[in-house]
PDB file of C-alpha atoms in Angstrom:
ATOM      1  CA  MET N   1      11.710   9.980 -13.655  1.00 50.00           C
ATOM      2  CA  SER N   2      14.143  12.830 -14.060  1.00 50.00           C
ATOM      3  CA  GLY N   3      15.248  15.386 -11.547  1.00 54.00           C
ATOM      4  CA  THR N   4      14.679  19.105 -11.888  1.00 58.00           C
ATOM      5  CA  ARG N   5      17.758  19.444 -14.147  1.00 68.00           C
ATOM      6  CA  GLY N   6      17.123  16.355 -16.227  1.00 78.00           C
ATOM      7  CA  ARG N   7      19.464  14.168 -14.206  1.00 84.00           C
ATOM      8  CA  PRO N   8      18.352  10.656 -13.316  1.00 90.00           C
ATOM      9  CA  VAL N   9      16.736  10.256  -9.904  1.00 89.00           C
ATOM     10  CA  GLY N  10      17.878   7.440  -7.610  1.00 95.00           C
ATOM     11  CA  ILE N  11      15.420   5.302  -5.712  1.00 95.00           C
ATOM     12  CA  ASP N  12      16.092   6.980  -2.350  1.00 94.00           C
ATOM     13  CA  GLU N  13      15.296  10.399  -3.788  1.00 95.00           C
ATOM     14  CA  LEU N  14      12.263   9.037  -5.605  1.00 94.00           C
ATOM     15  CA  LEU N  15      10.924   7.525  -2.368  1.00 95.00           C
ATOM     16  CA  GLU N  16      11.488  10.817  -0.563  1.00 95.00           C
ATOM     17  CA  ARG N  17       9.583  12.700  -3.278  1.00 94.00           C
ATOM     18  CA  VAL N  18       6.567  10.388  -3.418  1.00 95.00           C
ATOM     19  CA  ARG N  19       6.326  10.107   0.370  1.00 96.00           C
ATOM     20  CA  ALA N  20       6.258  13.904   0.642  1.00 96.00           C
ATOM     21  CA  GLY N  21       2.942  13.799  -1.233  1.00 94.00           C
ATOM     22  CA  TYR N  22       0.960  12.023   1.464  1.00 96.00           C
ATOM     23  CA  ARG N  23       1.019  10.997   5.131  1.00 96.00           C
ATOM     24  CA  ARG N  24       2.153   7.438   5.774  1.00 98.00           C
ATOM     25  CA  ILE N  25       0.440   5.377   8.459  1.00 98.00           C
ATOM     26  CA  GLU N  26       1.853   3.419  11.422  1.00 98.00           C
ATOM     27  CA  PRO N  27       0.788  -0.183  12.143  1.00 98.00           C
ATOM     28  CA  TRP N  28      -1.552   0.493  15.087  1.00 98.00           C
ATOM     29  CA  GLU N  29      -3.215   3.371  13.242  1.00 98.00           C
ATOM     30  CA  ALA N  30      -3.790   1.113  10.232  1.00 98.00           C
ATOM     31  CA  TYR N  31      -5.175  -1.629  12.449  1.00 98.00           C
ATOM     32  CA  ASP N  32      -7.575   0.747  14.213  1.00 98.00           C
ATOM     33  CA  ALA N  33      -8.744   2.266  10.916  1.00 98.00           C
ATOM     34  CA  ALA N  34      -9.368  -1.172   9.410  1.00 97.00           C
ATOM     35  CA  GLN N  35     -11.204  -2.369  12.542  1.00 97.00           C
ATOM     36  CA  ALA N  36     -13.431   0.724  12.399  1.00 97.00           C
ATOM     37  CA  GLY N  37     -14.201   0.098   8.719  1.00 96.00           C
ATOM     38  CA  GLU N  38     -12.410   3.322   7.767  1.00 96.00           C
ATOM     39  CA  ALA N  39      -9.601   1.794   5.687  1.00 97.00           C
ATOM     40  CA  LEU N  40      -8.996  -1.088   3.331  1.00 98.00           C
ATOM     41  CA  LEU N  41      -5.715  -2.877   4.002  1.00 98.00           C
ATOM     42  CA  VAL N  42      -4.176  -4.146   0.758  1.00 98.00           C
ATOM     43  CA  ASP N  43      -1.335  -6.660   0.946  1.00 98.00           C
ATOM     44  CA  ILE N  44       0.841  -6.528  -2.195  1.00 98.00           C
ATOM     45  CA  ARG N  45       3.534  -8.958  -1.001  1.00 98.00           C
ATOM     46  CA  TYR N  46       4.299 -11.805  -3.342  1.00 95.00           C
ATOM     47  CA  ALA N  47       3.028 -15.298  -2.552  1.00 96.00           C
ATOM     48  CA  ALA N  48       6.293 -16.681  -1.141  1.00 97.00           C
ATOM     49  CA  LEU N  49       6.396 -13.963   1.532  1.00 97.00           C
ATOM     50  CA  ARG N  50       2.741 -14.460   2.422  1.00 97.00           C
ATOM     51  CA  GLU N  51       3.325 -18.211   2.726  1.00 97.00           C
ATOM     52  CA  ARG N  52       6.468 -17.716   4.812  1.00 97.00           C
ATOM     53  CA  ASP N  53       5.253 -14.963   7.165  1.00 97.00           C
ATOM     54  CA  GLY N  54       1.458 -15.231   7.154  1.00 97.00           C
ATOM     55  CA  LEU N  55      -1.419 -12.924   6.329  1.00 98.00           C
ATOM     56  CA  ILE N  56      -3.055  -9.926   7.930  1.00 98.00           C
ATOM     57  CA  PRO N  57      -6.613 -11.043   8.740  1.00 97.00           C
ATOM     58  CA  GLY N  58      -9.114  -9.101   6.661  1.00 96.00           C
ATOM     59  CA  ALA N  59      -6.536  -7.615   4.307  1.00 98.00           C
ATOM     60  CA  LEU N  60      -7.251  -7.774   0.609  1.00 98.00           C
ATOM     61  CA  VAL N  61      -4.438  -9.608  -1.182  1.00 98.00           C
ATOM     62  CA  VAL N  62      -3.637  -8.073  -4.567  1.00 97.00           C
ATOM     63  CA  GLU N  63      -0.451  -8.836  -6.453  1.00 93.00           C
ATOM     64  CA  ARG N  64       1.486  -5.640  -7.145  1.00 95.00           C
ATOM     65  CA  ASN N  65       1.225  -6.031 -10.908  1.00 95.00           C
ATOM     66  CA  GLU N  66      -2.599  -6.049 -10.630  1.00 96.00           C
ATOM     67  CA  LEU N  67      -3.021  -3.281  -8.056  1.00 97.00           C
ATOM     68  CA  GLU N  68      -4.170  -0.427 -10.293  1.00 97.00           C
ATOM     69  CA  TRP N  69      -6.567  -2.664 -12.236  1.00 96.00           C
ATOM     70  CA  ARG N  70      -8.138  -4.045  -9.058  1.00 97.00           C
ATOM     71  CA  LEU N  71      -8.502  -0.722  -7.229  1.00 97.00           C
ATOM     72  CA  ASP N  72      -9.657   1.555 -10.061  1.00 96.00           C
ATOM     73  CA  PRO N  73     -13.314   2.212  -9.131  1.00 95.00           C
ATOM     74  CA  HIS N  74     -14.139   2.666 -12.823  1.00 94.00           C
ATOM     75  CA  GLY N  75     -12.103  -0.283 -14.078  1.00 92.00           C
ATOM     76  CA  SER N  76     -13.598  -3.375 -15.638  1.00 94.00           C
ATOM     77  CA  HIS N  77     -11.349  -5.621 -13.515  1.00 95.00           C
ATOM     78  CA  ARG N  78     -11.917  -3.891 -10.188  1.00 95.00           C
ATOM     79  CA  THR N  79     -12.402  -5.773  -6.956  1.00 95.00           C
ATOM     80  CA  PRO N  80     -15.792  -5.310  -5.233  1.00 95.00           C
ATOM     81  CA  GLU N  81     -14.051  -3.330  -2.463  1.00 95.00           C
ATOM     82  CA  ALA N  82     -12.992  -0.629  -4.962  1.00 95.00           C
ATOM     83  CA  THR N  83     -16.135   1.418  -4.585  1.00 93.00           C
ATOM     84  CA  SER N  84     -14.914   5.006  -4.843  1.00 95.00           C
ATOM     85  CA  HIS N  85     -11.957   7.305  -5.394  1.00 96.00           C
ATOM     86  CA  ASP N  86     -12.540   8.369  -1.766  1.00 96.00           C
ATOM     87  CA  LEU N  87     -11.641   4.891  -0.518  1.00 95.00           C
ATOM     88  CA  ARG N  88      -8.898   4.989   2.115  1.00 97.00           C
ATOM     89  CA  VAL N  89      -6.410   2.352   0.991  1.00 98.00           C
ATOM     90  CA  VAL N  90      -3.403   1.304   3.079  1.00 98.00           C
ATOM     91  CA  VAL N  91      -0.911  -0.519   0.859  1.00 98.00           C
ATOM     92  CA  ILE N  92       1.290  -3.041   2.640  1.00 98.00           C
ATOM     93  CA  CYS N  93       4.454  -4.603   1.249  1.00 98.00           C
ATOM     94  CA  ASN N  94       7.102  -6.488   3.191  1.00 98.00           C
ATOM     95  CA  GLU N  95       9.141  -3.586   4.608  1.00 97.00           C
ATOM     96  CA  GLY N  96       7.439  -0.371   3.449  1.00 97.00           C
ATOM     97  CA  TYR N  97       9.350   0.519   0.286  1.00 97.00           C
ATOM     98  CA  ALA N  98       7.467  -0.911  -2.696  1.00 97.00           C
ATOM     99  CA  SER N  99       4.224   0.120  -1.008  1.00 98.00           C
ATOM    100  CA  SER N 100       5.268   3.784  -1.168  1.00 98.00           C
ATOM    101  CA  LEU N 101       5.639   3.570  -4.934  1.00 97.00           C
ATOM    102  CA  ALA N 102       2.343   1.687  -5.159  1.00 98.00           C
ATOM    103  CA  ALA N 103       0.528   4.327  -3.076  1.00 98.00           C
ATOM    104  CA  ASP N 104       1.910   7.016  -5.374  1.00 97.00           C
ATOM    105  CA  SER N 105       0.578   5.124  -8.360  1.00 97.00           C
ATOM    106  CA  LEU N 106      -2.861   4.949  -6.738  1.00 98.00           C
ATOM    107  CA  HIS N 107      -2.747   8.707  -6.145  1.00 97.00           C
ATOM    108  CA  ARG N 108      -2.110   9.221  -9.854  1.00 96.00           C
ATOM    109  CA  LEU N 109      -5.143   7.006 -10.504  1.00 96.00           C
ATOM    110  CA  GLY N 110      -7.267   9.370  -8.394  1.00 96.00           C
ATOM    111  CA  LEU N 111      -7.339   7.443  -5.115  1.00 97.00           C
ATOM    112  CA  HIS N 112      -6.336  10.550  -3.166  1.00 96.00           C
ATOM    113  CA  ARG N 113      -6.572   8.884   0.274  1.00 97.00           C
ATOM    114  CA  ALA N 114      -4.161   6.063  -0.561  1.00 97.00           C
ATOM    115  CA  THR N 115      -1.228   5.641   1.786  1.00 98.00           C
ATOM    116  CA  ASP N 116       1.177   2.935   2.846  1.00 98.00           C
ATOM    117  CA  LEU N 117       2.262   1.237   6.028  1.00 98.00           C
ATOM    118  CA  VAL N 118       5.509   2.475   7.568  1.00 98.00           C
ATOM    119  CA  GLY N 119       7.756  -0.583   7.881  1.00 98.00           C
ATOM    120  CA  GLY N 120       5.344  -2.807   5.972  1.00 98.00           C
ATOM    121  CA  PHE N 121       4.246  -6.245   7.103  1.00 98.00           C
ATOM    122  CA  GLN N 122       7.378  -6.681   9.188  1.00 98.00           C
ATOM    123  CA  ALA N 123       6.447  -3.624  11.300  1.00 98.00           C
ATOM    124  CA  TRP N 124       2.868  -4.920  11.613  1.00 98.00           C
ATOM    125  CA  LYS N 125       4.161  -8.255  12.898  1.00 98.00           C
ATOM    126  CA  ALA N 126       6.730  -6.603  15.218  1.00 98.00           C
ATOM    127  CA  ALA N 127       3.927  -4.487  16.733  1.00 98.00           C
ATOM    128  CA  GLY N 128       2.194  -7.710  17.782  1.00 98.00           C
ATOM    129  CA  LEU N 129      -0.797  -7.142  15.528  1.00 98.00           C
ATOM    130  CA  PRO N 130      -2.819 -10.131  14.277  1.00 98.00           C
ATOM    131  CA  VAL N 131      -1.224 -12.460  11.727  1.00 98.00           C
ATOM    132  CA  ALA N 132      -2.838 -15.631  10.375  1.00 96.00           C
ATOM    133  CA  SER N 133      -0.973 -18.538   8.852  1.00 88.00           C
TER     134      SER N 133
END
């Protein structure tokens, strides 16, 4: 991605730009939305982190490299939960960085309600929210 004058964009600037396009969600808000059936939590952490730190009960685990294929409501490889472009998806990575880029990618796919968890799984865990081994 290039800047406005054709200069390369660093990751910090890129994160700032993509995050300006949507409202990120805090751990308790994500938990409440998931409990109410208003959001699908999607854990994109790689297996070693899930094994080390545990899982968020009820979260859909999708490897980052499969995310767009699994959540495209029109895709042939979609997960059953990917029912509509109106689906509210909360992407969760380990610390809330990769998930911002993933949420942006979902926006470009038409999932306009996609967001990510501020602080990622580590913030979820620090907030005392449920974690399963």
